[in-house]
Each structure stands twice: as C-alpha cells, then as structure tokens.
PDB file of C-alpha atoms in Angstrom:
ATOM      1  CA  MET A   1      11.590 -15.776  34.854  1.00 64.00           C
ATOM      2  CA  LEU A   2       8.612 -15.431  32.505  1.00 63.00           C
ATOM      3  CA  GLY A   3       8.774 -11.625  32.648  1.00 69.00           C
ATOM      4  CA  ALA A   4      12.459 -11.614  31.726  1.00 68.00           C
ATOM      5  CA  LEU A   5      11.752 -13.927  28.795  1.00 64.00           C
ATOM      6  CA  ARG A   6       9.014 -11.605  27.530  1.00 69.00           C
ATOM      7  CA  GLN A   7      11.271  -8.571  27.803  1.00 71.00           C
ATOM      8  CA  SER A   8      14.106 -10.269  25.925  1.00 67.00           C
ATOM      9  CA  SER A   9      11.736 -11.443  23.185  1.00 65.00           C
ATOM     10  CA  ARG A  10      10.308  -7.903  22.783  1.00 68.00           C
ATOM     11  CA  ALA A  11      13.838  -6.504  22.550  1.00 63.00           C
ATOM     12  CA  ALA A  12      14.767  -9.083  19.926  1.00 60.00           C
ATOM     13  CA  VAL A  13      11.611  -8.361  17.923  1.00 56.00           C
ATOM     14  CA  SER A  14      12.180  -4.611  18.037  1.00 56.00           C
ATOM     15  CA  MET A  15      15.772  -5.051  16.838  1.00 56.00           C
ATOM     16  CA  VAL A  16      14.747  -7.362  13.989  1.00 55.00           C
ATOM     17  CA  SER A  17      11.743  -5.336  12.846  1.00 58.00           C
ATOM     18  CA  LYS A  18      13.690  -2.082  12.491  1.00 59.00           C
ATOM     19  CA  ARG A  19      14.228  -1.544   8.764  1.00 60.00           C
ATOM     20  CA  SER A  20      15.805   1.216   6.761  1.00 55.00           C
ATOM     21  CA  MET A  21      14.661   2.474   3.356  1.00 56.00           C
ATOM     22  CA  SER A  22      17.525   0.802   1.511  1.00 57.00           C
ATOM     23  CA  SER A  23      20.388  -1.561   2.111  1.00 68.00           C
ATOM     24  CA  GLY A  24      22.165  -0.179   5.136  1.00 75.00           C
ATOM     25  CA  VAL A  25      23.348   3.194   3.869  1.00 81.00           C
ATOM     26  CA  SER A  26      23.250   6.342   5.928  1.00 87.00           C
ATOM     27  CA  LEU A  27      20.204   8.555   6.221  1.00 87.00           C
ATOM     28  CA  ALA A  28      21.932  11.335   4.261  1.00 90.00           C
ATOM     29  CA  GLU A  29      22.576   8.963   1.348  1.00 90.00           C
ATOM     30  CA  GLU A  30      18.958   7.775   1.433  1.00 89.00           C
ATOM     31  CA  ILE A  31      17.697  11.366   1.302  1.00 92.00           C
ATOM     32  CA  LYS A  32      20.109  12.198  -1.533  1.00 94.00           C
ATOM     33  CA  GLU A  33      18.871   9.181  -3.539  1.00 92.00           C
ATOM     34  CA  MET A  34      15.236  10.078  -2.858  1.00 94.00           C
ATOM     35  CA  LYS A  35      15.777  13.641  -4.090  1.00 96.00           C
ATOM     36  CA  LYS A  36      17.524  12.333  -7.209  1.00 96.00           C
ATOM     37  CA  TRP A  37      14.591  10.102  -8.145  1.00 96.00           C
ATOM     38  CA  LYS A  38      12.124  12.875  -7.330  1.00 96.00           C
ATOM     39  CA  VAL A  39      13.894  15.189  -9.816  1.00 96.00           C
ATOM     40  CA  ILE A  40      14.050  12.433 -12.438  1.00 96.00           C
ATOM     41  CA  THR A  41      10.317  11.826 -12.026  1.00 95.00           C
ATOM     42  CA  ILE A  42       9.445  15.523 -12.168  1.00 96.00           C
ATOM     43  CA  LEU A  43      11.433  15.879 -15.400  1.00 96.00           C
ATOM     44  CA  ALA A  44      10.319  12.614 -17.019  1.00 96.00           C
ATOM     45  CA  VAL A  45       6.544  12.920 -16.555  1.00 96.00           C
ATOM     46  CA  PRO A  46       6.121  16.113 -18.633  1.00 96.00           C
ATOM     47  CA  VAL A  47       8.437  14.760 -21.338  1.00 96.00           C
ATOM     48  CA  CYS A  48       6.383  11.565 -21.573  1.00 96.00           C
ATOM     49  CA  ALA A  49       3.120  13.545 -21.592  1.00 96.00           C
ATOM     50  CA  VAL A  50       4.332  15.789 -24.439  1.00 96.00           C
ATOM     51  CA  LYS A  51       5.568  12.774 -26.401  1.00 95.00           C
ATOM     52  CA  ALA A  52       2.208  11.021 -25.973  1.00 94.00           C
ATOM     53  CA  PHE A  53       0.329  14.175 -27.036  1.00 94.00           C
ATOM     54  CA  VAL A  54       2.477  14.561 -30.157  1.00 93.00           C
ATOM     55  CA  ASP A  55       2.144  10.904 -31.099  1.00 89.00           C
ATOM     56  CA  LEU A  56      -1.621  10.837 -30.589  1.00 90.00           C
ATOM     57  CA  SER A  57      -2.390  14.197 -32.206  1.00 90.00           C
ATOM     58  CA  HIS A  58      -1.060  13.328 -35.660  1.00 83.00           C
ATOM     59  CA  GLU A  59      -3.373  11.741 -38.180  1.00 81.00           C
ATOM     60  CA  GLU A  60      -2.675   8.088 -38.676  1.00 77.00           C
ATOM     61  CA  HIS A  61      -1.205   7.257 -42.064  1.00 75.00           C
ATOM     62  CA  HIS A  62      -2.705   4.156 -43.626  1.00 75.00           C
ATOM     63  CA  ALA A  63      -0.762   1.934 -45.924  1.00 74.00           C
ATOM     64  CA  ALA A  64      -1.793   1.620 -49.556  1.00 78.00           C
ATOM     65  CA  GLU A  65      -4.461  -0.942 -50.377  1.00 81.00           C
ATOM     66  CA  ARG A  66      -2.906  -4.328 -50.775  1.00 79.00           C
ATOM     67  CA  PRO A  67      -3.444  -6.156 -54.046  1.00 80.00           C
ATOM     68  CA  GLU A  68      -5.911  -9.021 -54.227  1.00 82.00           C
ATOM     69  CA  TYR A  69      -3.773 -12.060 -54.824  1.00 82.00           C
ATOM     70  CA  PRO A  70      -5.541 -15.105 -56.327  1.00 83.00           C
ATOM     71  CA  TYR A  71      -4.239 -17.460 -53.624  1.00 82.00           C
ATOM     72  CA  LEU A  72      -5.776 -15.458 -50.759  1.00 78.00           C
ATOM     73  CA  ARG A  73      -9.278 -16.045 -49.368  1.00 74.00           C
ATOM     74  CA  ILE A  74      -9.766 -19.416 -51.064  1.00 77.00           C
ATOM     75  CA  ARG A  75     -13.045 -20.971 -49.847  1.00 74.00           C
ATOM     76  CA  SER A  76     -13.890 -24.582 -50.565  1.00 79.00           C
ATOM     77  CA  LYS A  77     -17.175 -24.400 -48.645  1.00 78.00           C
ATOM     78  CA  GLU A  78     -19.194 -21.655 -46.977  1.00 78.00           C
ATOM     79  CA  PHE A  79     -18.816 -20.742 -43.351  1.00 74.00           C
ATOM     80  CA  PRO A  80     -21.877 -21.241 -41.113  1.00 78.00           C
ATOM     81  CA  TRP A  81     -21.929 -17.479 -40.379  1.00 77.00           C
ATOM     82  CA  GLY A  82     -21.743 -16.224 -43.968  1.00 73.00           C
ATOM     83  CA  ASP A  83     -19.378 -15.556 -46.835  1.00 70.00           C
ATOM     84  CA  ASP A  84     -16.633 -13.762 -44.923  1.00 69.00           C
ATOM     85  CA  GLY A  85     -14.602 -15.269 -42.125  1.00 68.00           C
ATOM     86  CA  LEU A  86     -15.706 -14.670 -38.551  1.00 74.00           C
ATOM     87  CA  PHE A  87     -12.946 -12.147 -37.817  1.00 76.00           C
ATOM     88  CA  GLU A  88     -12.398 -10.768 -41.323  1.00 71.00           C
ATOM     89  CA  ALA A  89     -13.596  -7.369 -42.510  1.00 67.00           C
ATOM     90  CA  LYS A  90     -16.618  -7.304 -44.805  1.00 64.00           C
ATOM     91  CA  HIS A  91     -15.639  -6.368 -48.362  1.00 56.00           C
TER      92      HIS A  91
END
C-alpha cells in the first residue's frame, strides 16, 4: 500500500514538474522563436554599440552663460560652510 502511494506521488510530481520553454506550443515553434530573438539580438547589439560610440565621441556642446539676474542667489545671512551654497559651484 505504501509503495503504491509513493509510486503514484512520484508519477504525479514528474507530470507536474515537466515544463516547456513557453506556453504550450510545439518544439518547432519554440526553436523558431528562439532563432528569431537570436537574430534580433545579433543585429541590435552592434547597432547600439555604434550609436553609443557616436554619441560619446562627439564633444559636448555647452549652453551659453546664463545672465546674472538680480533675484537669484539672494542671501540674508551667511551659510555655516561659506559664501556659496553647499551644492553650488564656486564663482
């Protein structure tokens, strides 16, 4: 009795634990989909690498200096760490 119960539980576990790569399609369809994504990856990686190289190789263009408006950087008392703000650039 106990042996038959063990065998039936092993059979049930083996049937439940068997999984396919995707949602119940045939093996041929799974292989076709895998090859498609492999080609997409092989084509996309060099394109992304060239785009990154082009973007990073050009000199960065800085915007023109902004005007000093009178209402900016108004200080009513000094900061404990000095004249400029803690995260502001020194002028």
